[in-house]
């Protein structure tokens, strides 16, 4: 579903990704770990299409399309979802309104019928239960004044409504309390199916107890330097990244 | 002469077509007009007064204003670059010929004018309006002013039943001279400022409203101002009086054709609010702003002031300013009555080369008077947007309170936002709060929205709407919808 070949990417003169390869099949969950500043968020940004990040080499194929040729919002409508490491606040813009606008923009792009507000409300009600979201958060402006954990949960809530084909979760577990961690993991697990894939960026193997990955990769200095199964995460927990120096 | 005008308008048609998408009300109504030749002198003032068959006292008042104006200079303290205005190049009176024998009912109004208002979306047929009520719209009575004259005023009879007077200013001078005489110039004196003095000398039409004691006006009132004729200025004068315990909500809208020349609009609005009375005054200002290179557009130099003379009197100004090449406007509140309240809610958006210097004055004279100021300035393109506000607490204004919040939003890198809050307090019991913020639509916000599938344009409009929310919620429902749409249109081309 996603095939990243030899991606080189930079911001200004700062080379961040240096020949990264990754192949993800439908239904797979790939965890990406690695030291601070390795380029994990940058990988997410490259896939989402952030303009600031310039791709100088390599290709990305997503469901048969050349992803790098698409605009940000086209990629979203094609099924790419990025749960941000630092979700931004949009003052005064109601969360529900925002989410419906997003969903309908995507549906329109895909040639599907737009959802009216009652259909949308129904969808929200079911998801809100699954996610144990406080519904007052939905009536508030997007992320404005949300606590760190609330913002992360809101990202996953948005994901569950938008039902993407490939979701990239960038440290969604950071800042979550234990209960919230389980709820977020539940949210992800409910969406898991044979056609939907996940890239889970995390620093802690704890999350991977709940969202069990098919593969674990170590991203360091702009490249995937090691890949393995879940046991790699457990090993990293013990060894840290000191071995990268050798 | 009319030949010439036409060709120059045709020449610009190409350019205009491009702007047309962003300023949809920029068409010209091809109608025969009785227009004074350009120029300003005593003769012109006498002629205006004669056209309107005014009493001598009013002519004297005009002439006094003119004499005063001649001694005054154009103010230059605002953060505005105003090109020199040749006051002798402007025509001070223009009326559609068909309007000469003041149409009695809507059926007597020139179809071309009716068509104009239909195109502008201003409903004039009472039956149709009333039929619409069942489906969605609340009826709004409207006075339509075309260049220098009022064309028609709807629902007059209905309103009369409730004792409400709603008519053009010229009619009020004829039919209610005592009221006009009692209040004229009482809150904006003749010599208040350069443009108000000019208006006092040459004002043509505007609306007049009187709400009798303990009466809540049965419907919303509105005036729609339209400048059509070339090289004319519009100098309207509006007066609203809310007697003891009265209540009214009044709306005002305005548009003008797209032209490469600047046109002057210098209005005066006087509001009088007596004991326990309330006036809610809302404006959606959409004068032609000029093209993307800053050519043409209306100079909107307006003096609006409310006198809360009574105890517990309340006034609220809500304005959405998207139009005009230059806006110079400070709707103010004189809080004379004890416990009286003044509110000012403003959204001012400037794009391209537009300039706005706008804000309010809250003058606290009575005890326990309260004022609220919420100002949202949005600057895009190469525009400049200034908030200028004064809060003055007089010595005897025991327990006065003000809350001011001034937020600026910048779109792009070439625009400017400025805030000048002035505070003068002569009473130590006053409580004054001031908050100010400046923000940008950040790349991160846009990236976030786009990642969710929302286009940059929609994201921008969403963020701007969110920014203006506190002001929009003060507008009557339908106006709020219109204001939102207007912001979106005015922002077109501001992103990307
Ligand atoms: N917009 C930017 N401008 C300049 N440098 C950037 C920018 N974005 C990322 N970088 C740099 O690129 C490198 C990789 O950043 P990235 O955010 O991808 O790391 P990360 O692996 O996600 O780290 P963390 O675990 O701390 O989240 C860092 O050195 C960072 O400073
Ligand atoms: Mg990161």
XYZ file of C-alpha atoms and ligand atoms in Angstrom:
774
model
C 0.000 0.000 0.000
C 2.855 2.342 0.850
C 6.231 1.992 -0.738
C 8.913 4.492 0.218
C 12.070 4.272 -1.840
C 15.321 5.991 -0.996
C 13.790 9.191 0.314
C 16.096 12.132 0.908
C 14.491 15.183 2.482
C 15.705 18.450 3.890
C 14.518 21.658 5.499
C 16.551 24.535 4.170
C 20.089 23.184 4.042
C 19.469 20.794 6.894
C 19.456 17.262 5.452
C 17.136 15.184 7.613
C 16.112 12.038 5.767
C 19.015 10.345 4.024
C 17.871 7.435 1.945
C 14.929 5.991 3.812
C 13.144 2.860 2.600
C 9.930 1.428 3.962
C 7.347 -0.943 2.559
C 3.971 -1.306 4.202
C 1.313 -3.798 3.152
C -2.412 -3.387 3.764
C -3.429 -4.206 7.317
C 0.062 -3.925 8.773
C 1.136 -1.930 11.791
C 4.693 -0.601 11.703
C 6.214 0.954 14.776
C 9.000 3.465 14.315
C 11.319 4.207 17.184
C 14.556 6.082 17.375
C 16.422 8.855 19.146
C 15.249 12.454 19.359
C 15.920 14.393 16.205
C 16.359 11.257 14.083
C 13.731 12.352 11.554
C 10.636 10.446 12.653
C 8.276 13.421 12.589
C 9.887 14.546 9.364
C 8.949 11.232 7.794
C 5.335 11.842 8.806
C 5.522 15.363 7.399
C 6.954 14.124 4.115
C 4.090 11.681 3.746
C 1.514 14.326 4.660
C 3.120 16.794 2.244
C 4.401 19.619 4.423
C 5.748 22.248 2.012
C 8.654 23.249 4.213
C 10.205 19.823 3.844
C 11.825 19.434 0.460
C 12.161 15.961 -0.998
C 15.347 15.909 -3.068
C 15.482 12.249 -4.023
C 13.408 9.091 -3.941
C 9.790 8.157 -4.487
C 6.677 7.287 -2.550
C 3.992 5.102 -3.988
C 0.668 5.081 -2.151
C -2.006 2.719 -3.465
C -0.601 2.989 -6.960
C -0.343 6.776 -6.959
C 2.788 8.893 -6.841
C 2.156 10.465 -3.457
C 4.721 13.213 -3.878
C 2.744 14.640 -6.825
C -0.361 15.244 -4.721
C -1.363 18.321 -2.743
C -1.658 18.031 1.013
C -5.442 17.963 1.010
C -5.498 15.466 -1.877
C -3.285 13.113 0.107
C -5.679 13.460 3.036
C -8.621 12.585 0.838
C -6.697 9.655 -0.639
C -6.503 8.295 2.882
C -3.404 9.628 4.615
C -3.962 10.781 8.172
C -1.330 12.275 10.410
C -1.990 12.405 14.152
C 0.279 15.291 15.046
C 2.948 15.188 17.713
C 1.930 18.760 18.554
C -1.675 19.377 17.446
C -2.297 23.079 16.786
C -5.058 25.190 18.252
C -7.557 26.920 15.992
C -9.248 29.543 18.141
C -12.950 30.109 17.671
C -13.447 27.235 15.225
C -15.803 24.674 16.645
C -14.355 21.168 16.751
C -17.432 19.508 15.269
C -17.746 22.104 12.558
C -14.107 21.629 11.677
C -14.384 17.886 11.551
C -17.485 17.893 9.388
C -15.848 20.345 7.004
C -12.844 18.022 6.811
C -14.921 14.900 6.295
C -17.074 16.507 3.629
C -14.102 17.989 1.818
C -12.612 14.504 1.630
C -15.881 12.924 0.571
C -16.346 15.519 -2.113
C -12.870 14.821 -3.467
C -13.672 11.135 -3.625
C -16.976 11.804 -5.363
C -19.027 10.673 -2.385
C -22.144 12.394 -1.124
C -21.519 15.018 1.556
C -22.871 14.229 4.996
C -25.624 16.404 6.377
C -25.471 17.456 9.972
C -27.813 14.801 11.330
C -25.949 11.962 9.621
C -22.729 13.436 10.883
C -24.063 13.766 14.396
C -25.035 10.120 14.388
C -21.556 9.115 13.327
C -20.049 11.316 16.004
C -22.273 9.840 18.702
C -21.157 6.311 18.034
C -17.483 7.261 17.853
C -17.655 9.400 20.928
C -18.796 6.396 22.924
C -16.090 4.171 21.564
C -13.475 6.782 22.338
C -14.870 7.807 25.738
C -14.425 11.387 24.560
C -15.967 14.080 26.703
C -18.545 15.607 24.432
C -17.961 19.093 25.748
C -14.564 18.940 24.026
C -16.370 18.589 20.739
C -18.283 21.775 21.295
C -15.143 23.698 22.058
C -12.850 25.322 19.506
C -10.342 22.945 17.924
C -7.744 22.057 20.569
C -8.062 25.505 22.179
C -7.223 25.184 25.830
C -7.168 21.386 25.598
C -4.746 19.644 27.902
C -1.881 17.787 26.254
C -3.648 14.457 26.639
C -6.973 15.849 25.436
C -5.328 17.063 22.262
C -3.927 13.606 21.574
C -7.279 11.993 22.157
C -8.879 14.490 19.854
C -6.441 13.442 17.134
C -7.504 9.835 17.486
C -11.147 10.869 17.575
C -10.649 12.722 14.295
C -8.945 9.665 12.904
C -11.863 7.461 13.819
C -14.296 9.794 12.053
C -12.165 10.285 8.958
C -11.354 6.548 8.728
C -8.118 6.892 6.754
C -6.340 4.092 4.896
C -2.980 4.904 6.364
C -2.723 6.571 9.746
C 0.559 7.939 11.033
C 0.501 8.396 14.785
C 3.329 10.652 15.878
C 3.978 10.075 19.579
C 0.285 9.948 20.274
C 1.130 8.140 23.523
C 3.264 10.964 24.923
C 1.460 12.831 27.644
C -1.325 10.294 28.028
C -2.261 8.859 31.398
C -2.564 5.079 31.645
C -6.306 5.030 31.101
C -6.118 7.380 28.157
C -3.356 5.262 26.673
C -5.672 2.255 26.727
C -8.505 4.236 25.212
C -6.322 5.547 22.421
C -4.956 2.071 21.764
C -8.521 0.744 21.733
C -9.447 3.364 19.201
C -6.617 2.258 16.977
C -7.339 -1.432 17.416
C -10.981 -0.942 16.512
C -9.934 0.606 13.245
C -7.452 -2.125 12.469
C -8.500 -4.249 9.576
C -7.088 -5.962 6.532
C -7.067 -2.829 4.434
C -5.929 -0.211 6.884
C -2.329 0.327 7.881
C -0.636 2.249 10.648
C 2.709 3.856 11.258
C 3.093 4.243 14.990
C 5.913 6.536 16.058
C 6.736 6.129 19.718
C 9.520 6.244 22.265
C 7.951 3.678 24.587
C 7.398 0.027 24.065
C 4.506 0.263 26.542
C 2.182 1.496 23.783
C 3.169 -1.506 21.717
C 1.780 -3.775 24.441
C -1.598 -2.400 23.496
C -1.116 -1.803 19.797
C 0.846 -4.847 18.807
C 2.943 -4.029 15.725
C 3.829 -6.368 12.893
C 7.191 -4.680 12.524
C 9.394 -2.421 14.585
C 11.931 -0.155 12.885
C 14.685 1.954 14.295
C 15.084 5.277 12.536
C 18.400 6.965 13.193
C 20.142 9.768 11.369
C 17.565 9.811 8.596
C 17.563 6.109 7.775
C 15.981 2.909 8.970
C 18.937 1.189 10.606
C 17.251 -1.877 12.030
C 13.996 -3.685 11.609
C 12.484 -6.517 13.545
C 9.341 -7.681 15.240
C 7.881 -6.633 18.581
C 10.819 -8.076 20.477
C 13.042 -5.344 19.020
C 11.059 -2.785 20.983
C 11.578 -4.746 24.186
C 15.278 -4.972 23.456
C 15.509 -1.227 22.795
C 13.834 -0.541 26.089
C 16.787 -2.274 27.741
C 19.676 -1.185 25.561
C 18.667 2.319 24.523
C 20.337 3.710 21.412
C 23.925 3.712 22.603
C 24.761 0.852 20.220
C 24.111 3.192 17.282
C 27.417 4.904 18.017
C 29.446 1.791 17.225
C -21.216 64.526 -21.117
C -23.050 61.258 -20.325
C -21.487 59.855 -23.511
C -18.048 60.373 -22.070
C -18.867 58.706 -18.834
C -20.064 55.634 -20.618
C -16.943 55.169 -22.691
C -14.624 55.512 -19.750
C -16.713 52.932 -17.939
C -16.494 50.604 -20.907
C -12.765 51.021 -21.097
C -12.436 49.741 -17.617
C -14.831 46.912 -18.144
C -12.036 44.413 -18.617
C -10.360 45.223 -15.341
C -13.683 45.332 -13.628
C -14.688 41.941 -14.863
C -11.780 40.491 -12.972
C -12.643 42.228 -9.764
C -16.292 41.506 -10.215
C -15.808 38.118 -8.637
C -14.582 39.727 -5.497
C -16.929 42.732 -5.461
C -20.247 41.500 -6.716
C -22.176 44.720 -6.111
C -20.051 46.850 -8.380
C -22.515 47.329 -11.209
C -23.885 50.679 -12.370
C -27.594 51.385 -12.729
C -28.135 53.161 -16.033
C -30.656 55.756 -14.987
C -31.271 59.380 -15.805
C -30.291 61.597 -12.951
C -30.716 65.140 -11.903
C -27.172 65.846 -10.799
C -25.727 69.141 -9.628
C -22.584 70.243 -11.415
C -19.488 69.674 -9.304
C -18.556 72.391 -6.862
C -19.155 73.560 -3.338
C -20.301 77.039 -2.348
C -23.212 78.720 -0.611
C -25.275 78.562 -3.773
C -24.995 74.787 -3.859
C -26.105 74.555 -0.265
C -29.082 76.812 -0.924
C -29.932 74.681 -3.930
C -29.869 71.453 -1.937
C -32.043 73.027 0.720
C -34.439 74.312 -1.915
C -34.668 70.888 -3.593
C -35.758 69.506 -0.284
C -38.109 72.432 0.409
C -36.510 72.947 3.754
C -37.542 75.515 6.332
C -35.343 78.567 6.807
C -33.922 77.401 10.150
C -32.427 74.363 8.527
C -30.892 76.356 5.709
C -29.395 78.694 8.275
C -28.023 75.718 10.133
C -26.425 74.406 6.946
C -24.890 77.765 6.125
C -23.505 78.083 9.616
C -21.936 74.651 9.214
C -20.464 75.631 5.873
C -18.938 78.797 7.333
C -17.443 76.688 10.116
C -16.127 74.096 7.669
C -14.319 76.770 5.692
C -12.290 77.575 8.789
C -11.362 73.961 9.455
C -8.662 71.663 8.153
C -8.804 68.047 7.171
C -7.662 65.979 10.156
C -4.386 64.138 9.685
C -3.889 62.395 13.016
C -5.135 59.044 11.787
C -2.704 56.462 10.494
C -3.984 56.954 6.977
C -2.507 58.172 3.750
C -5.323 60.196 2.258
C -4.717 61.665 -1.188
C -5.801 65.298 -1.435
C -9.527 65.649 -2.005
C -10.747 68.316 -4.406
C -14.037 69.292 -2.826
C -14.927 71.325 -5.878
C -14.689 68.295 -8.131
C -17.510 66.561 -6.329
C -21.186 66.850 -7.070
C -23.185 67.281 -3.872
C -26.589 66.264 -5.083
C -27.833 63.596 -7.417
C -31.284 62.133 -7.645
C -32.819 59.755 -10.180
C -35.167 61.849 -12.322
C -37.883 59.285 -11.884
C -37.815 59.985 -8.179
C -38.820 63.594 -8.583
C -42.452 63.234 -7.564
C -41.631 61.275 -4.404
C -43.141 57.836 -5.060
C -46.013 57.144 -2.668
C -45.849 53.360 -2.758
C -43.501 50.743 -4.049
C -45.586 50.504 -7.231
C -44.648 54.052 -8.132
C -40.919 53.410 -7.863
C -38.907 53.301 -11.080
C -38.544 49.632 -12.122
C -34.856 50.237 -12.771
C -34.373 51.112 -9.140
C -36.398 48.132 -8.027
C -34.245 45.963 -10.228
C -31.132 47.463 -8.673
C -32.232 46.543 -5.188
C -33.367 43.114 -6.277
C -29.876 42.569 -7.673
C -28.394 43.750 -4.397
C -30.617 41.365 -2.502
C -32.541 44.086 -0.700
C -36.199 43.057 -0.560
C -38.661 45.912 -1.037
C -41.987 44.232 -1.754
C -43.822 43.970 1.539
C -46.055 41.089 0.480
C -43.116 39.013 -0.626
C -41.253 39.785 2.544
C -44.216 38.819 4.679
C -44.660 35.630 2.669
C -41.022 34.837 3.363
C -41.548 35.190 7.090
C -43.263 31.865 7.373
C -40.379 30.100 5.746
C -37.351 31.671 7.333
C -36.896 35.398 7.301
C -37.942 37.858 9.927
C -39.359 40.953 8.273
C -37.096 43.952 8.108
C -38.420 47.367 7.220
C -36.057 49.169 4.907
C -35.402 52.723 3.806
C -33.431 52.744 0.584
C -31.236 55.694 -0.210
C -29.987 56.042 -3.773
C -27.302 58.698 -4.196
C -28.791 61.761 -2.486
C -32.383 60.689 -2.023
C -34.525 58.172 -0.258
C -36.370 56.090 -2.833
C -38.830 54.290 -0.628
C -39.437 53.159 2.917
C -41.266 49.909 3.530
C -43.699 48.898 6.277
C -44.338 52.513 7.204
C -47.998 51.895 7.925
C -47.366 48.860 10.090
C -44.819 50.774 12.056
C -47.074 53.771 12.427
C -49.626 51.580 14.173
C -47.038 50.988 16.866
C -46.308 54.706 16.989
C -42.914 54.217 15.387
C -41.753 56.850 12.954
C -39.512 55.456 10.247
C -38.939 57.656 7.248
C -36.314 59.479 5.281
C -34.627 62.382 6.967
C -36.093 64.795 4.425
C -39.593 63.625 5.239
C -38.908 63.932 8.943
C -37.926 67.554 8.438
C -41.323 68.135 6.845
C -43.511 65.953 9.028
C -41.771 66.033 12.399
C -39.865 69.303 12.468
C -40.019 69.653 16.251
C -38.313 66.341 16.863
C -35.660 67.025 14.258
C -35.049 70.499 15.601
C -34.829 69.260 19.165
C -32.139 66.686 18.412
C -30.274 67.799 15.301
C -26.595 68.332 16.012
C -27.047 67.595 19.699
C -24.566 64.745 19.859
C -22.477 65.557 16.813
C -22.281 69.345 16.897
C -21.750 71.266 13.678
C -18.107 71.904 14.288
C -17.281 68.533 15.782
C -14.891 67.642 13.010
C -14.060 68.509 9.447
C -16.215 65.849 7.827
C -19.167 66.259 10.152
C -19.141 69.984 9.430
C -19.093 69.245 5.703
C -21.965 66.811 6.173
C -23.975 69.358 8.147
C -23.597 71.794 5.272
C -24.472 69.503 2.380
C -26.250 66.464 3.801
C -28.913 65.068 1.553
C -30.842 62.058 2.771
C -30.670 59.376 5.386
C -33.109 57.756 7.765
C -35.058 59.052 10.691
C -36.391 56.833 13.467
C -38.414 57.684 16.523
C -39.534 54.949 18.909
C -42.123 56.211 21.384
C -42.126 55.558 25.117
C -42.276 51.947 26.297
C -42.411 50.606 22.782
C -40.408 47.820 21.384
C -40.142 48.339 17.656
C -42.196 45.492 16.112
C -39.635 44.772 13.426
C -36.036 45.419 12.626
C -35.366 48.618 10.766
C -32.722 49.089 8.155
C -31.322 51.483 5.634
C -29.567 50.484 2.484
C -27.269 53.103 1.033
C -26.267 52.988 -2.588
C -23.959 55.356 -4.411
C -24.542 55.120 -8.156
C -23.735 58.365 -9.939
C -20.183 59.233 -11.012
C -18.291 61.985 -9.208
C -20.882 62.411 -6.525
C -20.398 62.198 -2.833
C -22.930 60.747 -0.483
C -23.558 62.755 2.644
C -26.308 61.108 4.528
C -27.555 61.855 7.961
C -29.340 59.415 10.168
C -31.018 60.042 13.463
C -32.562 57.547 15.846
C -34.356 58.525 19.011
C -35.394 55.884 21.535
C -37.710 57.457 24.068
C -38.049 56.182 27.657
C -38.261 52.399 27.757
C -38.119 52.075 23.949
C -36.165 49.439 22.072
C -35.017 49.074 18.494
C -32.590 47.131 16.377
C -31.385 48.969 13.305
C -29.242 47.677 10.467
C -27.364 49.501 7.817
C -25.802 48.253 4.606
C -24.112 49.934 1.706
C -22.526 49.338 -1.692
C -21.266 51.304 -4.662
C -20.183 50.661 -8.274
C -16.571 49.917 -9.106
C -14.875 52.996 -10.431
C -11.308 54.094 -10.837
C -11.985 57.420 -9.163
C -12.326 57.688 -5.433
C -15.721 58.745 -4.176
C -16.429 60.421 -0.889
C -18.948 59.222 1.620
C -19.153 61.386 4.721
C -22.090 60.476 6.911
C -23.259 61.549 10.310
C -25.311 59.324 12.589
C -26.800 60.613 15.818
C -28.452 58.296 18.332
C -30.365 59.405 21.414
C -31.232 56.913 24.085
C -33.427 57.989 26.965
C -34.215 56.295 30.298
C -34.219 52.485 30.150
C -34.144 52.565 26.358
C -32.019 50.449 24.038
C -30.620 50.862 20.557
C -28.768 48.152 18.749
C -27.105 49.550 15.662
C -25.477 47.155 13.219
C -23.534 47.984 10.109
C -22.260 45.844 7.309
C -20.116 48.228 5.330
C -19.275 47.033 1.863
C -18.457 50.147 -0.110
C -16.328 49.472 -3.158
C -12.784 48.992 -1.801
C -10.824 49.777 -4.941
C -9.067 47.258 -7.139
C -6.122 45.033 -6.251
C -3.718 47.838 -7.179
C -5.398 50.318 -4.896
C -7.135 52.213 -7.672
C -10.546 53.660 -6.948
C -12.796 52.936 -3.999
C -14.832 54.892 -1.523
C -13.423 57.204 1.113
C -15.606 56.421 4.063
C -15.263 59.242 6.591
C -18.038 58.837 9.044
C -19.028 60.307 12.389
C -21.346 58.157 14.460
C -22.192 58.931 18.014
C -24.721 57.825 20.573
C -25.894 59.808 23.570
C -27.080 57.606 26.400
C -28.859 60.496 28.064
C -31.144 58.444 30.266
C -30.618 56.299 33.310
C -30.051 52.626 32.324
C -29.838 53.595 28.668
C -28.027 51.097 26.501
C -26.479 51.308 23.075
C -24.526 48.800 21.119
C -22.650 49.434 17.905
C -21.763 46.392 15.867
C -19.877 46.934 12.669
C -18.424 44.705 10.017
C -16.232 46.824 7.810
C -14.972 45.066 4.716
C -15.293 47.755 2.079
C -13.988 51.243 1.267
C -10.538 52.267 0.107
C -10.147 54.260 3.300
C -12.240 54.011 6.433
C -12.133 56.690 9.115
C -14.796 55.884 11.624
C -15.208 55.875 15.402
C -18.755 55.092 16.534
C -18.857 56.492 20.036
C -20.953 56.436 23.179
C -21.536 59.302 25.555
C -22.636 57.561 28.733
C -24.337 60.406 30.509
C -27.145 58.606 32.335
C -26.260 56.697 35.487
C -25.950 52.936 34.864
C -25.940 53.488 31.142
C -24.045 51.072 28.935
C -22.152 51.338 25.715
C -20.878 48.479 23.590
C -18.738 48.422 20.496
C -18.182 45.240 18.525
C -16.137 45.570 15.407
C -14.665 43.478 12.646
C -12.576 45.473 10.217
C -11.009 43.647 7.318
C -8.570 45.241 4.923
C -7.070 43.632 1.846
C -4.926 44.817 -1.078
C -4.258 48.542 -0.522
C -7.192 49.285 1.748
C -6.656 51.371 4.857
C -8.814 51.464 7.939
C -8.444 53.593 11.027
C -11.402 52.713 13.170
C -12.417 52.259 16.774
C -14.595 53.947 19.312
C -14.816 56.458 22.104
C -16.476 55.599 25.383
C -17.079 58.708 27.395
C -18.162 57.820 30.921
C -19.981 60.697 32.592
C -22.618 58.978 34.738
C -22.195 56.776 37.778
C -21.770 53.022 37.331
C -21.593 53.365 33.598
C -20.218 50.359 31.766
C -18.617 49.921 28.404
C -17.362 46.985 26.394
C -15.099 47.183 23.373
C -14.321 44.158 21.254
C -12.358 44.926 18.146
C -11.118 42.408 15.600
C -8.846 43.712 12.886
C -7.880 41.506 9.967
C -5.218 42.702 7.568
C -4.272 41.017 4.323
C -2.418 42.024 1.176
C -0.637 45.352 1.523
C -3.316 46.875 3.673
C -3.127 48.753 6.942
C -5.590 48.303 9.724
C -5.615 50.472 12.826
C -7.669 50.289 15.980
C -7.932 53.630 17.742
C -10.011 53.863 20.865
C -10.528 56.222 23.736
C -11.963 55.372 27.136
C -12.510 58.479 29.222
C -13.756 58.323 32.792
C -14.929 61.652 34.124
C -14.555 62.717 37.715
C -18.142 62.032 38.664
C -18.317 58.639 36.943
C -18.119 56.748 40.211
C -17.839 52.969 39.705
C -17.388 53.136 35.943
C -16.125 50.044 34.183
C -14.604 49.281 30.830
C -13.436 46.117 29.237
C -11.444 46.437 26.036
C -10.239 43.607 23.887
C -8.377 44.321 20.680
C -7.231 41.482 18.507
C -5.390 41.705 15.233
C -4.948 38.957 12.712
C -2.380 39.226 9.956
C -2.598 37.326 6.705
C 0.632 37.456 4.736
C 3.758 39.470 5.311
C 3.071 42.832 3.694
C 0.218 44.129 5.787
C 0.169 46.081 9.002
C -1.908 46.123 12.169
C -1.729 48.937 14.700
C -3.451 49.538 18.001
C -3.826 52.880 19.742
C -5.796 52.560 22.945
C -6.109 55.842 24.866
C -7.260 55.802 28.453
C -8.034 58.897 30.522
C -9.354 58.294 33.987
C -10.244 61.015 36.461
C -11.928 58.719 38.941
C -9.986 56.208 40.977
C -12.961 53.893 41.503
C -13.039 53.069 37.796
C -12.165 49.541 36.754
C -10.475 49.316 33.398
C -9.288 46.183 31.666
C -7.421 46.083 28.426
C -6.310 43.068 26.449
C -4.635 43.116 23.082
C -3.290 40.348 20.870
C -1.744 40.124 17.456
C -1.638 36.824 15.681
C -1.004 35.369 12.298
C -2.643 32.557 10.507
C 0.275 30.250 11.018
C 1.644 27.806 8.494
C 1.127 25.152 11.129
C -2.577 25.937 11.336
C -2.942 25.783 7.580
C -0.946 22.554 7.386
C -3.141 21.036 10.071
C -6.351 21.985 8.254
C -5.064 20.846 4.884
C -3.876 17.550 6.348
C -7.476 16.982 7.337
C -8.570 17.589 3.750
C -9.630 21.234 3.966
C -8.408 23.546 1.197
C -6.252 26.531 2.065
C -9.001 28.943 1.113
C -11.597 27.226 3.251
C -9.120 26.892 6.088
C -8.363 30.607 5.983
C -11.996 31.552 5.947
C -12.660 29.162 8.809
C -9.853 30.623 10.884
C -11.003 34.167 10.152
C -14.592 33.273 11.079
C -13.334 31.794 14.312
C -11.396 34.945 15.003
C -14.494 37.111 14.486
C -16.917 34.912 16.349
C -17.444 37.190 19.337
C -18.507 40.010 17.052
C -20.620 37.961 14.652
C -22.726 36.667 17.493
C -23.817 40.243 18.178
C -25.239 40.630 14.676
C -28.834 39.768 13.829
C -28.856 36.253 12.394
C -29.225 37.024 8.694
C -26.696 39.795 8.850
C -24.211 37.457 10.450
C -24.553 35.067 7.541
C -24.067 37.907 5.093
C -21.108 39.249 7.027
C -19.401 35.857 6.950
C -19.922 35.515 3.233
C -18.607 39.027 2.742
C -15.432 38.301 4.657
C -14.808 35.238 2.522
C -15.282 37.204 -0.675
C -13.157 40.090 0.544
C -10.357 37.715 1.409
C -10.287 36.127 -2.016
C -6.785 36.287 -3.391
C -5.362 37.036 0.049
C -4.013 33.535 0.487
C -1.525 31.530 -1.508
N 11.207 23.027 10.156
C 12.441 22.669 10.526
N 13.436 23.562 10.452
C 14.696 23.228 10.813
N 15.035 22.016 11.255
C 14.071 21.084 11.354
C 12.731 21.360 10.994
N 11.999 20.258 11.197
C 12.851 19.337 11.673
N 14.090 19.834 11.778
C 15.253 19.150 12.285
O 15.291 17.876 11.715
C 15.709 16.914 12.649
C 14.672 15.822 12.757
O 13.497 16.331 13.349
P 12.242 15.429 13.657
O 11.215 16.294 14.265
O 11.855 14.700 12.444
O 12.810 14.432 14.751
P 12.079 13.288 15.549
O 12.749 12.030 15.206
O 10.634 13.353 15.341
O 12.442 13.687 17.032
P 11.585 13.560 18.411
O 11.756 12.173 18.870
O 12.273 14.501 19.329
O 10.210 13.950 18.108
C 15.938 17.664 13.948
O 17.302 17.927 14.066
C 15.166 18.925 13.764
O 15.756 19.993 14.473
Mg 9.014 13.897 16.485
